[in-house]
CSV table of N, CA and C in Angstrom, one decimal:
chain,number,residue,atom,x,y,z
A,1,MET,N,-35.8,-14.2,-3.7
A,1,MET,CA,-35.1,-14.1,-2.5
A,1,MET,C,-35.1,-15.5,-1.8
A,2,THR,N,-34.0,-15.8,-1.2
A,2,THR,CA,-33.9,-17.1,-0.4
A,2,THR,C,-34.5,-16.9,1.0
A,3,ALA,N,-34.6,-18.0,1.7
A,3,ALA,CA,-35.2,-17.9,3.0
A,3,ALA,C,-34.4,-16.9,3.9
A,4,HIS,N,-33.1,-16.9,3.7
A,4,HIS,CA,-32.3,-16.0,4.6
A,4,HIS,C,-32.0,-14.7,4.0
A,5,SER,N,-32.5,-14.4,2.8
A,5,SER,CA,-32.2,-13.2,2.1
A,5,SER,C,-32.9,-12.0,2.8
A,6,ALA,N,-34.0,-12.3,3.5
A,6,ALA,CA,-34.7,-11.2,4.2
A,6,ALA,C,-34.2,-10.9,5.6
A,7,ASP,N,-33.1,-11.7,6.0
A,7,ASP,CA,-32.5,-11.4,7.3
A,7,ASP,C,-31.9,-10.0,7.3
A,8,LEU,N,-32.1,-9.3,8.4
A,8,LEU,CA,-31.5,-8.0,8.5
A,8,LEU,C,-30.2,-8.0,9.3
A,9,TRP,N,-29.2,-7.4,8.8
A,9,TRP,CA,-27.9,-7.5,9.5
A,9,TRP,C,-27.5,-6.1,10.1
A,10,SER,N,-26.8,-6.2,11.2
A,10,SER,CA,-26.3,-5.1,11.9
A,10,SER,C,-24.8,-5.0,11.5
A,11,TYR,N,-24.1,-4.0,12.1
A,11,TYR,CA,-22.7,-3.9,11.9
A,11,TYR,C,-22.0,-5.2,12.3
A,12,ALA,N,-22.4,-5.8,13.4
A,12,ALA,CA,-21.7,-7.0,13.8
A,12,ALA,C,-21.8,-8.2,12.8
A,13,GLU,N,-23.0,-8.3,12.2
A,13,GLU,CA,-23.2,-9.4,11.2
A,13,GLU,C,-22.4,-9.1,10.0
A,14,ILE,N,-22.4,-7.9,9.6
A,14,ILE,CA,-21.6,-7.5,8.4
A,14,ILE,C,-20.1,-7.7,8.6
A,15,ALA,N,-19.7,-7.3,9.8
A,15,ALA,CA,-18.3,-7.5,10.2
A,15,ALA,C,-17.9,-9.0,10.1
A,16,ARG,N,-18.7,-9.9,10.7
A,16,ARG,CA,-18.5,-11.3,10.6
A,16,ARG,C,-18.4,-11.8,9.2
A,17,HIS,N,-19.3,-11.3,8.4
A,17,HIS,CA,-19.4,-11.8,7.0
A,17,HIS,C,-18.1,-11.4,6.2
A,18,ILE,N,-17.5,-10.3,6.5
A,18,ILE,CA,-16.3,-9.9,5.7
A,18,ILE,C,-15.0,-10.0,6.5
A,19,SER,N,-15.1,-10.6,7.7
A,19,SER,CA,-14.0,-10.9,8.6
A,19,SER,C,-13.2,-9.6,9.0
A,20,VAL,N,-14.0,-8.6,9.5
A,20,VAL,CA,-13.4,-7.4,10.1
A,20,VAL,C,-14.1,-7.1,11.4
A,21,GLN,N,-13.6,-6.1,12.1
A,21,GLN,CA,-14.2,-5.7,13.4
A,21,GLN,C,-15.4,-4.8,13.1
A,22,PRO,N,-16.4,-4.8,13.9
A,22,PRO,CA,-17.6,-3.9,13.7
A,22,PRO,C,-17.2,-2.5,13.5
A,23,GLU,N,-16.2,-2.0,14.2
A,23,GLU,CA,-15.8,-0.6,14.1
A,23,GLU,C,-15.3,-0.3,12.7
A,24,THR,N,-14.7,-1.3,12.0
A,24,THR,CA,-14.3,-1.1,10.6
A,24,THR,C,-15.5,-0.9,9.7
A,25,VAL,N,-16.6,-1.6,10.0
A,25,VAL,CA,-17.8,-1.5,9.2
A,25,VAL,C,-18.4,-0.1,9.4
A,26,ARG,N,-18.4,0.4,10.7
A,26,ARG,CA,-18.9,1.7,11.0
A,26,ARG,C,-18.1,2.8,10.2
A,27,ASN,N,-16.7,2.6,10.2
A,27,ASN,CA,-15.9,3.5,9.4
A,27,ASN,C,-16.2,3.5,7.9
A,28,TYR,N,-16.5,2.3,7.4
A,28,TYR,CA,-16.9,2.2,6.0
A,28,TYR,C,-18.1,3.1,5.7
A,29,ARG,N,-19.0,3.0,6.7
A,29,ARG,CA,-20.3,3.8,6.5
A,29,ARG,C,-20.0,5.3,6.6
A,30,ARG,N,-19.2,5.7,7.5
A,30,ARG,CA,-18.8,7.1,7.7
A,30,ARG,C,-18.1,7.6,6.4
A,31,HIS,N,-17.4,6.8,5.8
A,31,HIS,CA,-16.6,7.2,4.6
A,31,HIS,C,-17.4,6.9,3.3
A,32,GLY,N,-18.6,6.5,3.4
A,32,GLY,CA,-19.4,6.3,2.2
A,32,GLY,C,-19.1,5.1,1.4
A,33,LEU,N,-18.4,4.1,2.1
A,33,LEU,CA,-18.0,2.9,1.4
A,33,LEU,C,-19.0,1.7,1.6
A,34,LEU,N,-20.0,1.9,2.4
A,34,LEU,CA,-21.0,0.9,2.7
A,34,LEU,C,-22.3,1.4,2.1
A,35,PRO,N,-23.1,0.5,1.6
A,35,PRO,CA,-24.4,0.9,1.0
A,35,PRO,C,-25.3,1.6,2.1
A,36,GLU,N,-26.2,2.4,1.7
A,36,GLU,CA,-27.1,3.0,2.6
A,36,GLU,C,-27.9,1.9,3.3
A,37,PRO,N,-28.3,2.0,4.6
A,37,PRO,CA,-29.1,1.0,5.2
A,37,PRO,C,-30.4,0.8,4.5
A,38,ASP,N,-30.9,-0.4,4.5
A,38,ASP,CA,-32.2,-0.7,3.9
A,38,ASP,C,-33.3,-0.2,4.7
A,39,LEU,N,-33.1,-0.2,6.0
A,39,LEU,CA,-34.0,0.4,7.0
A,39,LEU,C,-33.4,0.6,8.3
A,40,HIS,N,-34.1,1.2,9.2
A,40,HIS,CA,-33.7,1.4,10.6
A,40,HIS,C,-34.6,0.6,11.5
A,41,ASP,N,-34.1,0.0,12.5
A,41,ASP,CA,-35.0,-0.8,13.5
A,41,ASP,C,-35.7,0.2,14.4
A,42,THR,N,-36.6,-0.3,15.2
A,42,THR,CA,-37.4,0.5,16.1
A,42,THR,C,-36.6,1.4,17.0
A,43,ALA,N,-35.3,1.0,17.3
A,43,ALA,CA,-34.4,1.8,18.1
A,43,ALA,C,-33.6,2.8,17.3
A,44,GLY,N,-33.8,2.8,16.0
A,44,GLY,CA,-33.1,3.7,15.1
A,44,GLY,C,-31.7,3.2,14.6
A,45,HIS,N,-31.4,2.0,14.9
A,45,HIS,CA,-30.2,1.4,14.4
A,45,HIS,C,-30.3,1.0,12.9
A,46,PRO,N,-29.2,1.2,12.1
A,46,PRO,CA,-29.3,0.9,10.7
A,46,PRO,C,-29.2,-0.6,10.6
A,47,ARG,N,-30.0,-1.1,9.6
A,47,ARG,CA,-30.0,-2.5,9.2
A,47,ARG,C,-30.0,-2.7,7.7
A,48,TRP,N,-29.3,-3.8,7.3
A,48,TRP,CA,-29.2,-4.1,5.9
A,48,TRP,C,-29.7,-5.5,5.6
A,49,TYR,N,-30.3,-5.7,4.5
A,49,TYR,CA,-30.7,-7.0,4.1
A,49,TYR,C,-29.4,-7.8,3.8
A,50,ALA,N,-29.4,-9.1,4.1
A,50,ALA,CA,-28.3,-9.9,3.8
A,50,ALA,C,-27.9,-9.8,2.4
A,51,ASP,N,-28.8,-9.9,1.5
A,51,ASP,CA,-28.5,-9.8,0.0
A,51,ASP,C,-27.9,-8.5,-0.4
A,52,THR,N,-28.2,-7.4,0.3
A,52,THR,CA,-27.6,-6.1,0.0
A,52,THR,C,-26.1,-6.2,0.3
A,53,ILE,N,-25.8,-6.8,1.5
A,53,ILE,CA,-24.4,-6.8,1.9
A,53,ILE,C,-23.6,-7.9,1.1
A,54,ARG,N,-24.3,-9.0,0.8
A,54,ARG,CA,-23.6,-10.0,0.0
A,54,ARG,C,-23.2,-9.4,-1.4
A,55,ALA,N,-24.1,-8.7,-2.0
A,55,ALA,CA,-23.8,-8.1,-3.3
A,55,ALA,C,-22.7,-7.0,-3.2
A,56,TRP,N,-22.7,-6.2,-2.1
A,56,TRP,CA,-21.7,-5.2,-1.9
A,56,TRP,C,-20.4,-5.9,-1.6
A,57,ALA,N,-20.3,-6.9,-0.8
A,57,ALA,CA,-19.1,-7.6,-0.5
A,57,ALA,C,-18.4,-8.3,-1.7
A,58,ARG,N,-19.3,-8.8,-2.6
A,58,ARG,CA,-18.7,-9.4,-3.8
A,58,ARG,C,-18.0,-8.3,-4.7
A,59,ASN,N,-18.5,-7.1,-4.7
A,59,ASN,CA,-18.0,-6.1,-5.5
A,59,ASN,C,-17.0,-5.1,-4.9
A,60,ARG,N,-16.8,-5.2,-3.6
A,60,ARG,CA,-15.9,-4.2,-2.9
A,60,ARG,C,-14.5,-4.5,-3.1
A,61,PRO,N,-13.7,-3.4,-3.3
A,61,PRO,CA,-12.2,-3.6,-3.5
A,61,PRO,C,-11.6,-4.2,-2.2
A,62,ARG,N,-10.7,-5.1,-2.4
A,62,ARG,CA,-10.0,-5.7,-1.3
A,62,ARG,C,-8.8,-4.9,-0.7
A,63,HIS,N,-8.7,-5.0,0.6
A,63,HIS,CA,-7.5,-4.4,1.2
A,63,HIS,C,-7.2,-3.0,0.8
A,64,ARG,N,-8.1,-2.1,1.0
A,64,ARG,CA,-7.9,-0.6,0.6
A,64,ARG,C,-6.7,-0.1,1.3
């Protein structure tokens, strides 16, 4: 893992990474197109490791 690979990303960080709106990322999750969260923060919000999302983004189909 790199120094930043342990960073935990929210919907907003994922959206920035793939150049979409956060609501689009939420929709991806609702439709089963986003990996399951790596964990939930203390407030119960889903979080993903940066490496999880980078791997998913490399393999996701473009412009569904």
